[in-house]
Amino acid sequence: MLIKRRKGWEIPEHLATPEALFLNRRAVLSGAAALAGAAVWPQWAAADADPTASLYPAKRNETYKLDRDITPEDVNGKYNNFYEFGFTKDIYRTVDSLKTRPWTVAVDGMVEDKKTYGIDDLIKAMPLEERLYRHRCVEAWGMAVPWTGFPLSALIAKAKPLSSAKYVRFETFLDAKMAPTQRQTWYPWPYVEGLTMAEAMNDLTFMVTGAYGKPLPKPHGAPLRLATPWKYGFKSIKSIVKITFTDERPVSYWETLQSSEYGFWANVNPKVPHPRWSQATEEVLGTGQRVPTLLFNGYGDYVADLYKGLEGQPLYM
Ligand code: MTE
């Protein structure tokens, strides 16, 4: 007998946000944006001219369901961590200096096909889809986002990694003229993150090019960012310019800054507190509610197997 196991974050249909409601909300939001006009609507709504704009909205992949409403676009777009543009949450005020065209992404290291892609060629060559993902920051807040993008595995298939490649290392741009905080040389710029090859190949690992049915707004890390929803948000590196296949475990920006607080794995776990934040619950942004946090952010059915045999490692920070 075939028994369909309900995955952790799947909830009965009648409790899910009806798509129509979401679409209506989106229409209301974008209508409001149009009415409000450029003078009052924040700069981030106006991305740089984007030759891929007609590819949005992409068809939703219904596999990925939420247990909560989608966070309203304006809440999400005005509460961000993007330290290249400042250390407060309102970087939507300063991020307009990020220039997202022209933009290239180098794929290099231990691969058969090293290549530098123009971002528009890359986006056009990839199978774009929309996915509803939860997003959980180590600061104990969470949200739910309709990302658009492509599975990292699709890019990996093009690059053809050598069998010696064990990790994927991601790097953000380095340009202090564009990103004022990068003038503060005591921080280990550029922002770097990494995954094991098995994590990179996992179905959930998503390269994000859009959100809310449009090209990615600058505060979220246009034109290309990572989404690994079972890990704390700091793993989801923004504005990527380089993807390197390597046999050395990458040392991330945060690990370099404070290795006692931020580790390589960073899997969401309510039982392992960060020195400054309990991880037992999270504030759902835009709702005023706190909800219990789930192991692997509720995505255990997809990813728990990746960590079998690694129990001795500090997998959660
Ligand atoms: N990527 C870069 N390049 N710079 C950053 O400061 N912040 C990280 C991550 N990616 C960050 C980054 C952190 S701490 C979080 S929680 C998420 O981006 C926030 O993503 P959001 O602003 O889209 O919610």
Coordinates of C-alpha atoms and ligand atoms in Angstrom, one line a residue:
M1 CA 0.0 0.0 0.0
L2 CA 1.3 3.5 -0.9
I3 CA 1.1 5.8 2.1
K4 CA 1.7 9.4 1.4
R5 CA 3.6 10.9 4.4
R6 CA 2.7 14.5 4.9
K7 CA 5.9 16.4 5.1
G8 CA 6.6 18.6 8.1
W9 CA 5.6 21.9 6.5
E10 CA 2.7 20.6 4.5
I11 CA -0.7 21.4 6.0
P12 CA -4.2 20.5 5.1
E13 CA -5.4 22.3 2.0
H14 CA -8.2 24.1 3.9
L15 CA -5.6 25.8 6.1
A16 CA -3.3 26.9 3.3
T17 CA -3.4 30.5 2.0
P18 CA -5.8 30.2 -1.0
E19 CA -3.8 31.2 -4.1
A20 CA -6.6 33.5 -5.2
L21 CA -6.3 35.4 -2.0
F22 CA -2.5 35.7 -2.4
L23 CA -2.9 36.8 -6.0
N24 CA -5.4 39.4 -4.9
R25 CA -3.1 40.6 -2.2
R26 CA -0.3 40.8 -4.8
A27 CA -2.6 42.8 -7.1
V28 CA -3.6 45.1 -4.3
L29 CA 0.1 45.6 -3.3
S30 CA 1.3 46.3 -6.8
G31 CA -1.7 48.5 -7.4
A32 CA -0.9 50.4 -4.3
A33 CA 2.7 50.7 -5.5
A34 CA 1.6 52.1 -8.8
L35 CA -0.8 54.5 -7.1
A36 CA 1.8 55.6 -4.5
G37 CA 4.2 56.5 -7.3
A38 CA 7.9 56.6 -7.3
A39 CA 8.1 59.6 -5.1
V40 CA 6.9 57.7 -2.0
W41 CA 7.4 54.1 -2.9
P42 CA 10.9 53.0 -1.9
Q43 CA 13.7 52.9 -4.4
W44 CA 14.0 49.1 -4.3
A45 CA 10.7 48.8 -6.2
A46 CA 12.5 50.2 -9.2
A47 CA 15.1 47.6 -10.2
D48 CA 17.7 48.4 -12.8
A49 CA 16.5 47.8 -16.4
D50 CA 16.1 44.1 -16.6
P51 CA 16.1 42.2 -19.9
T52 CA 14.6 39.1 -18.2
A53 CA 11.6 40.9 -16.7
S54 CA 9.2 39.2 -19.2
L55 CA 10.1 35.8 -17.6
Y56 CA 8.1 36.7 -14.5
P57 CA 5.9 35.6 -12.9
A58 CA 7.2 32.0 -13.5
K59 CA 5.0 29.0 -13.0
R60 CA 4.7 27.9 -9.3
N61 CA 6.1 24.5 -8.4
E62 CA 3.4 23.3 -6.1
T63 CA 5.6 20.8 -4.3
Y64 CA 6.7 23.4 -1.8
K65 CA 3.9 24.4 0.5
L66 CA 3.8 26.8 3.4
D67 CA 2.3 26.6 6.9
R68 CA 1.7 30.3 7.1
D69 CA 0.7 33.2 5.0
I70 CA 3.2 34.8 2.5
T71 CA 4.9 37.7 4.2
P72 CA 3.6 40.9 2.5
E73 CA 6.1 42.2 0.0
D74 CA 6.6 45.6 1.6
V75 CA 7.2 44.0 5.1
N76 CA 9.8 41.7 3.6
G77 CA 11.4 44.3 1.4
K78 CA 12.0 46.8 4.2
Y79 CA 13.5 44.4 6.8
N80 CA 16.7 43.0 5.5
N81 CA 20.2 42.0 6.4
F82 CA 22.6 43.2 3.7
Y83 CA 25.6 44.4 5.5
E84 CA 27.3 45.7 2.4
F85 CA 24.7 48.5 2.6
G86 CA 24.6 49.1 6.3
F87 CA 24.1 47.4 9.6
T88 CA 20.4 48.3 10.2
K89 CA 17.4 46.6 8.8
D90 CA 16.4 49.6 6.6
I91 CA 19.0 49.1 3.9
Y92 CA 16.2 49.6 1.4
R93 CA 17.1 53.3 1.8
T94 CA 20.8 52.9 0.7
V95 CA 20.8 49.8 -1.5
D96 CA 20.0 51.7 -4.7
S97 CA 23.7 52.2 -5.2
L98 CA 23.9 48.4 -6.0
K99 CA 24.2 48.3 -9.8
T100 CA 22.8 45.0 -11.1
R101 CA 23.6 45.3 -14.8
P102 CA 26.0 44.6 -16.3
W103 CA 26.6 41.6 -14.0
T104 CA 28.6 38.4 -14.4
V105 CA 28.7 35.1 -12.5
A106 CA 31.9 33.0 -12.8
V107 CA 31.6 29.3 -12.3
D108 CA 35.1 27.9 -11.7
G109 CA 37.4 25.6 -9.7
M110 CA 37.0 21.8 -10.0
V111 CA 34.6 21.6 -13.0
E112 CA 34.9 20.5 -16.6
D113 CA 33.1 23.6 -17.9
K114 CA 34.5 26.7 -16.3
K115 CA 32.5 29.6 -17.6
T116 CA 31.6 33.3 -16.9
Y117 CA 28.0 33.9 -17.5
G118 CA 26.3 37.2 -18.2
I119 CA 23.5 37.2 -15.7
D120 CA 20.7 37.6 -18.4
D121 CA 22.1 34.7 -20.4
L122 CA 22.2 32.6 -17.3
I123 CA 18.7 33.4 -16.2
K124 CA 17.4 32.7 -19.7
A125 CA 19.2 29.4 -19.9
M126 CA 17.7 28.1 -16.6
P127 CA 14.4 26.5 -15.9
L128 CA 12.7 29.3 -13.8
E129 CA 10.0 28.3 -11.3
E130 CA 8.3 29.9 -8.3
R131 CA 8.6 28.2 -4.9
L132 CA 7.1 29.2 -1.6
Y133 CA 9.8 28.9 1.0
R134 CA 10.1 29.7 4.7
H135 CA 13.1 31.9 5.6
R136 CA 14.4 31.8 9.2
C137 CA 17.1 34.2 10.4
V138 CA 19.3 33.3 13.4
E139 CA 18.0 36.5 15.0
A140 CA 14.8 34.5 15.7
W141 CA 12.6 36.0 13.1
G142 CA 11.0 34.2 10.1
M143 CA 9.0 34.9 7.0
A144 CA 7.5 33.2 4.0
V145 CA 8.6 34.3 0.5
P146 CA 7.5 33.4 -3.0
W147 CA 11.0 33.1 -4.6
T148 CA 11.6 32.6 -8.3
G149 CA 14.7 30.9 -9.5
F150 CA 16.2 27.6 -10.5
P151 CA 17.6 24.6 -8.6
L152 CA 21.4 24.9 -8.1
S153 CA 21.6 21.3 -9.4
A154 CA 20.6 22.6 -12.9
L155 CA 23.7 24.9 -12.9
I156 CA 25.9 22.1 -11.5
A157 CA 24.8 19.8 -14.3
K158 CA 26.1 22.4 -16.8
A159 CA 29.4 22.9 -14.9
K160 CA 30.1 19.2 -14.6
P161 CA 32.1 19.1 -11.4
L162 CA 35.1 16.7 -11.1
S163 CA 34.8 13.9 -8.6
S164 CA 37.4 15.7 -6.5
A165 CA 35.0 18.6 -5.8
K166 CA 33.6 18.3 -2.3
Y167 CA 32.2 21.8 -1.6
V168 CA 30.7 24.8 -3.4
R169 CA 31.9 28.2 -2.4
F170 CA 29.8 31.3 -3.2
E171 CA 31.1 34.9 -3.2
T172 CA 29.4 38.3 -3.3
F173 CA 30.8 41.2 -5.2
L174 CA 33.6 43.4 -3.8
D175 CA 33.2 47.0 -4.7
A176 CA 33.5 49.7 -2.0
K177 CA 32.3 52.4 -4.4
M178 CA 29.0 50.6 -4.8
A179 CA 28.7 49.3 -1.3
P180 CA 29.8 51.9 1.3
T181 CA 30.2 49.4 4.2
Q182 CA 32.9 47.6 2.3
R183 CA 35.2 50.5 3.0
Q184 CA 35.3 49.2 6.6
T185 CA 38.3 47.0 6.0
W186 CA 38.2 45.3 9.4
Y187 CA 35.3 43.2 8.1
P188 CA 36.2 40.1 6.0
W189 CA 34.8 41.3 2.7
P190 CA 33.6 39.9 0.3
Y191 CA 30.8 37.9 1.9
V192 CA 31.4 34.2 1.4
E193 CA 29.3 31.1 2.0
G194 CA 29.6 27.4 1.3
L195 CA 27.8 24.1 1.0
T196 CA 28.8 20.5 0.7
M197 CA 28.3 19.0 -2.8
A198 CA 25.4 16.9 -1.4
E199 CA 23.7 20.0 0.1
A200 CA 24.3 21.9 -3.2
M201 CA 22.6 19.0 -5.1
N202 CA 19.6 18.8 -2.8
D203 CA 16.2 19.5 -4.3
L204 CA 15.6 22.4 -2.0
T205 CA 18.8 24.4 -2.8
F206 CA 17.6 27.2 -5.0
M207 CA 19.3 30.0 -6.9
V208 CA 17.0 33.0 -6.6
T209 CA 16.5 35.5 -9.4
G210 CA 13.1 36.9 -8.4
A211 CA 10.5 37.4 -5.7
Y212 CA 6.8 38.1 -5.6
G213 CA 6.5 37.4 -9.3
K214 CA 9.1 39.9 -10.4
P215 CA 12.9 40.2 -10.8
L216 CA 14.6 40.2 -7.4
P217 CA 14.5 43.5 -5.7
K218 CA 17.9 44.9 -4.6
P219 CA 17.4 44.5 -0.8
H220 CA 17.0 40.7 -1.3
G221 CA 20.4 40.4 -3.1
A222 CA 19.7 41.1 -6.8
P223 CA 20.4 39.8 -9.3
L224 CA 21.3 36.3 -7.9
R225 CA 21.1 34.9 -4.4
L226 CA 21.0 31.5 -2.7
A227 CA 18.0 30.1 -0.7
T228 CA 18.7 27.1 1.6
P229 CA 15.5 27.2 3.7
W230 CA 16.5 24.5 6.3
K231 CA 19.5 26.7 7.3
Y232 CA 19.7 30.0 9.0
G233 CA 19.3 32.9 6.7
F234 CA 23.0 34.0 6.8
K235 CA 23.8 31.0 4.6
S236 CA 21.6 32.5 1.8
I237 CA 24.3 34.7 0.3
K238 CA 23.2 37.7 -1.8
S239 CA 24.4 39.3 -5.0
I240 CA 26.6 36.4 -6.0
V241 CA 29.4 36.9 -8.6
K242 CA 31.4 33.7 -8.2
I243 CA 30.6 30.0 -7.6
T244 CA 33.7 27.8 -7.1
F245 CA 33.9 24.0 -6.8
T246 CA 36.6 23.0 -4.4
D247 CA 37.9 20.2 -2.2
E248 CA 38.4 22.7 0.8
R249 CA 35.6 23.5 3.1
P250 CA 34.8 27.2 2.6
V251 CA 35.2 29.5 5.6
S252 CA 32.2 31.9 5.6
Y253 CA 32.1 35.6 6.3
W254 CA 30.5 35.0 9.6
E255 CA 32.7 32.1 10.6
T256 CA 35.7 34.3 9.9
L257 CA 34.2 37.1 12.1
Q258 CA 33.1 34.9 15.0
S259 CA 33.7 31.1 14.7
S260 CA 32.4 30.5 18.2
E261 CA 28.9 31.7 17.2
Y262 CA 28.6 30.9 13.5
G263 CA 29.6 27.5 12.0
F264 CA 29.6 26.0 8.6
W265 CA 26.4 23.9 8.9
A266 CA 24.0 26.4 10.4
N267 CA 21.0 24.1 10.3
V268 CA 17.9 25.4 12.0
N269 CA 17.5 23.7 15.4
P270 CA 15.2 25.0 18.1
K271 CA 17.2 23.1 20.8
V272 CA 20.5 24.8 20.2
P273 CA 20.5 28.4 21.3
H274 CA 22.8 31.0 19.8
P275 CA 24.6 33.0 22.5
R276 CA 22.3 35.9 22.0
W277 CA 19.1 34.4 20.7
S278 CA 17.1 31.4 21.9
Q279 CA 16.1 29.4 18.8
A280 CA 13.0 27.8 20.4
T281 CA 10.6 30.2 18.8
E282 CA 10.5 32.8 16.1
E283 CA 8.6 36.0 15.3
V284 CA 6.7 35.7 12.1
L285 CA 7.4 39.1 10.6
G286 CA 4.4 41.2 9.8
T287 CA 2.0 39.2 12.0
G288 CA 3.0 40.1 15.6
Q289 CA 3.0 36.3 16.4
R290 CA 5.7 34.0 17.8
V291 CA 5.6 30.4 16.7
P292 CA 7.6 27.3 17.7
T293 CA 10.7 26.8 15.5
L294 CA 11.0 23.4 13.8
L295 CA 14.1 21.3 13.4
F296 CA 15.5 22.0 9.9
N297 CA 12.9 24.8 9.7
G298 CA 10.4 22.0 9.0
Y299 CA 12.3 20.7 5.9
G300 CA 13.7 17.5 7.6
D301 CA 12.0 15.1 5.2
Y302 CA 14.2 16.7 2.5
V303 CA 17.5 17.1 4.3
A304 CA 17.8 15.0 7.5
D305 CA 19.5 12.2 5.5
L306 CA 22.3 14.6 4.5
Y307 CA 23.6 14.6 8.1
K308 CA 23.5 10.9 8.9
G309 CA 26.8 9.9 10.4
L310 CA 27.8 13.5 11.2
E311 CA 26.1 13.5 14.6
G312 CA 29.5 14.4 16.3
Q313 CA 29.8 17.7 14.4
P314 CA 28.4 21.0 15.6
L315 CA 25.8 20.9 12.9
Y316 CA 23.5 23.6 14.2
M317 CA 25.7 26.7 14.6
Ligands
MTE1 N1 24.5 38.2 1.8 C1 25.3 39.2 1.7 N2 26.1 39.3 0.6 N3 25.4 40.1 2.7 C2 24.7 40.0 3.8 O1 24.8 40.9 4.7 N4 23.0 38.7 5.1 C3 22.6 37.4 5.3 C4 21.9 36.7 4.1 N5 22.8 37.0 2.9 C5 23.8 38.9 4.0 C6 23.7 38.0 2.9 C7 21.6 37.3 6.4 S1 22.2 37.5 8.0 C8 20.3 37.0 6.2 S2 19.2 36.7 7.5 C9 19.7 37.0 4.9 O2 20.6 37.3 3.9 C10 18.6 38.0 4.8 O3 17.9 37.9 3.6 P1 16.7 38.9 3.4 O4 17.2 40.3 3.7 O5 16.3 38.7 1.9 O6 15.6 38.5 4.3

